[in-house]
Amino acid sequence: QVQLVESGGGLVAPGGSLRLSCAASGTIFGVEDMGWYRQGPGKERDLVAVIDEGGTTKYADSAKGRFTISRDNAKNTVHLQMSSLKPDDTAVYYCYALIMPIIVMGYYDYWGPGTQVTVSS
């Protein structure tokens, strides 16, 4: 059984910072890409940032310069440091990972349940 567990969401004022964390657990053989998506009220789910196993990152234009994604391969964790937050950043943030369970050969998409981030004065 493979699970992703998110933490770190909450309420912050505009201009503030927040750090999201996600840990993959279970019978895992390997983890390739890990990342964060978000879905705001009345909007579609969009990519925020992704990081591959080697540390190469990709960001949405809206996140560049403000958000930083990082990972710890030994712990199967991924983090999203968010700074200079704006009201438009308000959304449910979902952790994503491409994982190969130990009992199968292929990699599969996994999603966390989401954590709420609210940016409001």
Coordinates of N, CA and C in Angstrom, one line a residue:
Q1 N 0.8 -1.2 0.0 CA 0.0 0.0 0.0 C 0.9 1.2 0.0
V2 N 0.7 2.1 -1.0 CA 1.5 3.3 -1.1 C 0.6 4.5 -0.8
Q3 N 1.0 5.4 0.0 CA 0.3 6.6 0.3 C 1.1 7.9 0.3
L4 N 0.5 9.0 -0.1 CA 1.2 10.3 0.0 C 0.4 11.1 1.1
V5 N 1.2 11.7 2.0 CA 0.6 12.4 3.1 C 1.2 13.9 3.1
E6 N 0.3 14.9 3.0 CA 0.7 16.2 2.9 C 0.5 16.9 4.3
S7 N 1.3 18.0 4.5 CA 1.2 18.8 5.7 C 1.7 20.2 5.4
G8 N 1.4 21.1 6.2 CA 1.9 22.5 6.1 C 1.0 23.5 5.6
G9 N -0.2 23.1 5.2 CA -1.2 24.1 4.7 C -1.7 24.9 5.8
G10 N -2.3 26.0 5.5 CA -2.9 26.9 6.5 C -3.3 28.3 5.9
L11 N -3.5 29.2 6.8 CA -3.9 30.5 6.5 C -2.8 31.5 6.7
V12 N -2.5 32.3 5.7 CA -1.4 33.3 5.7 C -1.9 34.6 5.1
A13 N -1.3 35.7 5.5 CA -1.6 37.0 4.9 C -0.8 37.2 3.6
P14 N -1.3 38.0 2.8 CA -0.6 38.3 1.5 C 0.8 38.8 1.8
G15 N 1.8 38.3 1.0 CA 3.2 38.5 1.3 C 3.9 37.6 2.2
G16 N 3.1 36.7 2.8 CA 3.7 35.8 3.8 C 4.2 34.5 3.1
S17 N 4.7 33.6 3.9 CA 5.4 32.4 3.5 C 4.7 31.2 4.1
L18 N 4.9 30.1 3.4 CA 4.3 28.8 3.9 C 5.2 27.7 3.3
R19 N 5.4 26.6 4.0 CA 6.2 25.5 3.5 C 5.3 24.2 3.6
L20 N 5.1 23.6 2.4 CA 4.3 22.4 2.3 C 5.3 21.2 2.3
S21 N 4.9 20.1 2.8 CA 5.7 18.9 2.8 C 4.8 17.7 2.4
C22 N 5.4 16.7 1.8 CA 4.7 15.5 1.4 C 5.6 14.4 1.6
A23 N 5.1 13.3 2.2 CA 5.9 12.1 2.4 C 5.2 10.9 1.7
A24 N 6.0 10.2 0.9 CA 5.5 8.9 0.4 C 5.9 7.8 1.3
S25 N 4.9 6.9 1.5 CA 5.2 5.8 2.4 C 4.6 4.5 1.8
G26 N 5.0 3.4 2.3 CA 4.5 2.1 1.9 C 5.6 1.2 1.3
T27 N 5.2 0.2 0.6 CA 6.2 -0.8 0.0 C 6.6 -0.2 -1.3
I28 N 7.6 0.7 -1.3 CA 8.1 1.5 -2.4 C 9.5 1.0 -2.9
F29 N 9.6 0.7 -4.2 CA 10.9 0.4 -4.7 C 11.6 1.6 -5.2
G30 N 10.9 2.5 -5.9 CA 11.5 3.7 -6.5 C 10.5 4.8 -6.7
V31 N 11.0 6.0 -6.6 CA 10.2 7.2 -6.8 C 10.9 8.1 -7.8
E32 N 10.2 8.4 -8.9 CA 10.8 9.2 -10.0 C 10.3 10.7 -9.7
D33 N 9.4 11.2 -10.5 CA 9.0 12.6 -10.4 C 8.2 12.8 -9.1
M34 N 8.3 13.9 -8.5 CA 7.5 14.4 -7.4 C 7.1 15.8 -7.6
G35 N 5.9 16.2 -7.2 CA 5.5 17.6 -7.5 C 4.3 18.0 -6.8
W36 N 3.9 19.2 -7.1 CA 2.7 19.8 -6.5 C 1.8 20.4 -7.6
Y37 N 0.5 20.2 -7.4 CA -0.5 20.8 -8.2 C -1.4 21.5 -7.3
R38 N -2.2 22.4 -7.9 CA -3.2 23.1 -7.1 C -4.5 23.3 -7.8
Q39 N -5.6 23.5 -7.1 CA -6.9 23.7 -7.7 C -7.6 24.8 -6.8
G40 N -7.7 26.0 -7.4 CA -8.4 27.1 -6.8 C -9.9 27.0 -6.9
P41 N -10.7 27.8 -6.2 CA -12.1 27.8 -6.3 C -12.6 28.0 -7.7
G42 N -13.4 27.1 -8.2 CA -13.9 27.3 -9.6 C -12.9 27.1 -10.7
K43 N -11.7 26.6 -10.4 CA -10.7 26.5 -11.4 C -10.3 25.0 -11.6
E44 N -9.5 24.7 -12.7 CA -9.0 23.4 -12.9 C -7.7 23.2 -12.1
R45 N -7.4 21.9 -12.0 CA -6.1 21.6 -11.3 C -5.0 21.9 -12.2
D46 N -4.0 22.6 -11.7 CA -2.8 23.1 -12.5 C -1.5 22.7 -11.8
L47 N -0.5 22.4 -12.7 CA 0.8 22.1 -12.2 C 1.4 23.4 -11.5
V48 N 2.0 23.2 -10.3 CA 2.7 24.3 -9.7 C 4.2 24.1 -9.9
A49 N 4.7 22.9 -9.5 CA 6.1 22.6 -9.6 C 6.3 21.1 -9.6
V50 N 7.4 20.7 -10.3 CA 7.8 19.3 -10.3 C 9.3 19.2 -10.2
I51 N 9.7 18.1 -9.6 CA 11.2 17.8 -9.5 C 11.4 16.3 -9.8
D52 N 12.4 16.0 -10.6 CA 12.6 14.7 -11.0 C 13.7 14.1 -10.0
E53 N 14.0 12.8 -10.2 CA 14.8 12.1 -9.3 C 16.2 12.7 -9.2
G54 N 16.7 13.3 -10.3 CA 18.0 13.9 -10.3 C 18.0 15.3 -9.8
G55 N 16.9 15.9 -9.5 CA 16.8 17.3 -8.9 C 16.5 18.3 -9.9
T56 N 16.2 18.0 -11.2 CA 15.8 19.0 -12.1 C 14.4 19.4 -11.9
T57 N 14.2 20.7 -11.9 CA 12.9 21.3 -11.5 C 12.2 22.0 -12.7
K58 N 10.9 22.1 -12.6 CA 10.1 22.9 -13.5 C 9.0 23.6 -12.7
Y59 N 8.7 24.8 -13.1 CA 7.7 25.6 -12.4 C 6.7 26.2 -13.3
A60 N 5.5 26.4 -12.8 CA 4.5 27.2 -13.5 C 5.0 28.6 -13.5
D61 N 4.6 29.4 -14.6 CA 5.0 30.7 -14.7 C 4.6 31.5 -13.4
S62 N 3.4 31.2 -12.9 CA 2.9 31.9 -11.7 C 3.7 31.7 -10.5
A63 N 4.5 30.6 -10.5 CA 5.3 30.2 -9.3 C 6.8 30.6 -9.4
K64 N 7.3 30.9 -10.6 CA 8.7 31.2 -10.7 C 9.1 32.4 -9.9
G65 N 10.2 32.2 -9.2 CA 10.7 33.3 -8.4 C 10.2 33.5 -7.0
R66 N 9.1 32.8 -6.8 CA 8.4 32.8 -5.5 C 8.4 31.5 -4.8
F67 N 8.3 30.4 -5.5 CA 8.2 29.1 -4.9 C 9.5 28.3 -5.2
T68 N 9.8 27.4 -4.3 CA 11.0 26.5 -4.5 C 10.6 25.1 -4.1
I69 N 10.8 24.2 -5.0 CA 10.5 22.8 -4.7 C 11.8 22.1 -4.5
S70 N 11.8 21.1 -3.5 CA 13.0 20.4 -3.2 C 12.5 19.0 -2.8
R71 N 13.5 18.0 -2.7 CA 13.1 16.7 -2.3 C 14.3 16.0 -1.5
D72 N 13.9 15.0 -0.8 CA 14.9 14.2 -0.1 C 14.6 12.8 -0.5
N73 N 15.5 12.3 -1.4 CA 15.3 10.9 -1.9 C 15.3 9.8 -0.9
A74 N 16.2 10.0 0.1 CA 16.3 9.0 1.2 C 15.1 8.9 2.0
K75 N 14.3 10.0 2.1 CA 13.1 9.9 2.9 C 11.8 9.9 2.1
N76 N 12.0 9.9 0.7 CA 10.8 10.0 -0.2 C 9.9 11.1 0.2
T77 N 10.5 12.3 0.4 CA 9.7 13.5 0.7 C 9.9 14.6 -0.4
V78 N 9.0 15.4 -0.5 CA 9.1 16.6 -1.4 C 8.5 17.8 -0.6
H79 N 9.1 19.0 -0.8 CA 8.7 20.2 -0.1 C 8.4 21.3 -1.1
L80 N 7.6 22.2 -0.8 CA 7.3 23.4 -1.6 C 7.4 24.6 -0.6
Q81 N 8.4 25.4 -0.8 CA 8.6 26.6 0.0 C 7.9 27.7 -0.8
M82 N 6.9 28.3 -0.2 CA 6.2 29.4 -0.9 C 6.4 30.7 -0.2
S83 N 6.8 31.7 -1.0 CA 7.0 33.0 -0.4 C 6.3 34.1 -1.3
S84 N 6.2 35.3 -0.7 CA 5.5 36.4 -1.4 C 4.1 35.9 -1.9
L85 N 3.4 35.3 -1.0 CA 2.1 34.7 -1.4 C 1.0 35.7 -1.7
K86 N 0.2 35.4 -2.7 CA -0.8 36.3 -3.2 C -2.2 35.6 -3.0
P87 N -3.3 36.4 -2.9 CA -4.6 35.8 -2.8 C -4.9 34.8 -3.9
D88 N -4.4 35.0 -5.1 CA -4.6 34.1 -6.2 C -3.9 32.7 -6.0
D89 N -3.0 32.6 -5.0 CA -2.4 31.4 -4.6 C -3.4 30.5 -3.8
T90 N -4.5 31.0 -3.3 CA -5.4 30.3 -2.6 C -5.9 29.1 -3.4
A91 N -5.8 27.9 -2.8 CA -6.2 26.7 -3.5 C -5.9 25.5 -2.6
V92 N -6.5 24.4 -3.0 CA -6.1 23.1 -2.4 C -4.8 22.6 -3.2
Y93 N -3.8 22.3 -2.5 CA -2.5 21.9 -3.0 C -2.4 20.4 -2.9
Y94 N -2.1 19.7 -4.0 CA -2.1 18.3 -4.1 C -0.6 17.8 -4.3
C95 N -0.2 16.9 -3.5 CA 1.1 16.2 -3.8 C 1.0 15.2 -4.8
Y96 N 2.0 15.1 -5.7 CA 2.0 14.1 -6.8 C 3.3 13.4 -6.8
A97 N 3.3 12.1 -7.1 CA 4.5 11.3 -7.2 C 4.3 10.2 -8.2
L98 N 5.4 9.9 -8.9 CA 5.4 8.8 -9.8 C 6.3 7.7 -9.1
I99 N 5.6 6.6 -8.7 CA 6.2 5.6 -7.8 C 6.1 4.2 -8.4
M100 N 7.1 3.4 -8.2 CA 7.0 2.0 -8.5 C 6.9 1.2 -7.1
P101 N 5.7 0.6 -6.9 CA 5.6 -0.2 -5.7 C 6.6 -1.4 -5.8
I102 N 7.0 -1.9 -4.6 CA 8.0 -2.9 -4.6 C 7.6 -4.3 -5.3
I103 N 6.3 -4.5 -5.4 CA 5.8 -5.8 -5.9 C 5.4 -5.7 -7.4
V104 N 5.6 -4.6 -8.0 CA 5.3 -4.5 -9.4 C 6.5 -3.9 -10.2
M105 N 6.4 -3.9 -11.5 CA 7.6 -3.5 -12.3 C 7.5 -2.1 -12.8
G106 N 6.2 -1.6 -13.0 CA 6.0 -0.3 -13.6 C 5.8 0.8 -12.6
Y107 N 5.9 2.1 -13.1 CA 5.7 3.3 -12.3 C 4.2 3.7 -12.5
Y108 N 3.6 4.2 -11.4 CA 2.3 4.7 -11.4 C 2.1 6.0 -10.7
D109 N 1.1 6.8 -11.1 CA 0.8 8.1 -10.5 C 0.1 7.9 -9.2
Y110 N 0.5 8.7 -8.2 CA -0.1 8.7 -6.9 C -0.4 10.1 -6.5
W111 N -1.5 10.3 -5.8 CA -1.9 11.7 -5.4 C -2.2 11.7 -3.9
G112 N -1.8 12.8 -3.2 CA -2.2 13.0 -1.9 C -3.6 13.5 -1.8
P113 N -4.2 13.6 -0.6 CA -5.6 14.0 -0.5 C -5.8 15.5 -0.6
G114 N -4.7 16.3 -0.6 CA -4.7 17.7 -0.7 C -4.7 18.4 0.6
T115 N -4.1 19.6 0.6 CA -4.0 20.5 1.8 C -4.4 21.9 1.4
Q116 N -5.2 22.5 2.2 CA -5.7 23.8 1.9 C -4.7 24.9 2.2
V117 N -4.5 25.8 1.3 CA -3.7 27.0 1.5 C -4.6 28.2 1.2
T118 N -4.8 29.1 2.2 CA -5.6 30.3 2.0 C -4.7 31.5 2.3
V119 N -4.7 32.4 1.3 CA -4.0 33.6 1.4 C -5.0 34.8 1.4
S120 N -5.1 35.4 2.6 CA -6.1 36.4 2.8 C -5.7 37.4 3.9
S121 N -6.1 38.6 3.7 CA -5.9 39.6 4.7 C -7.1 39.7 5.6

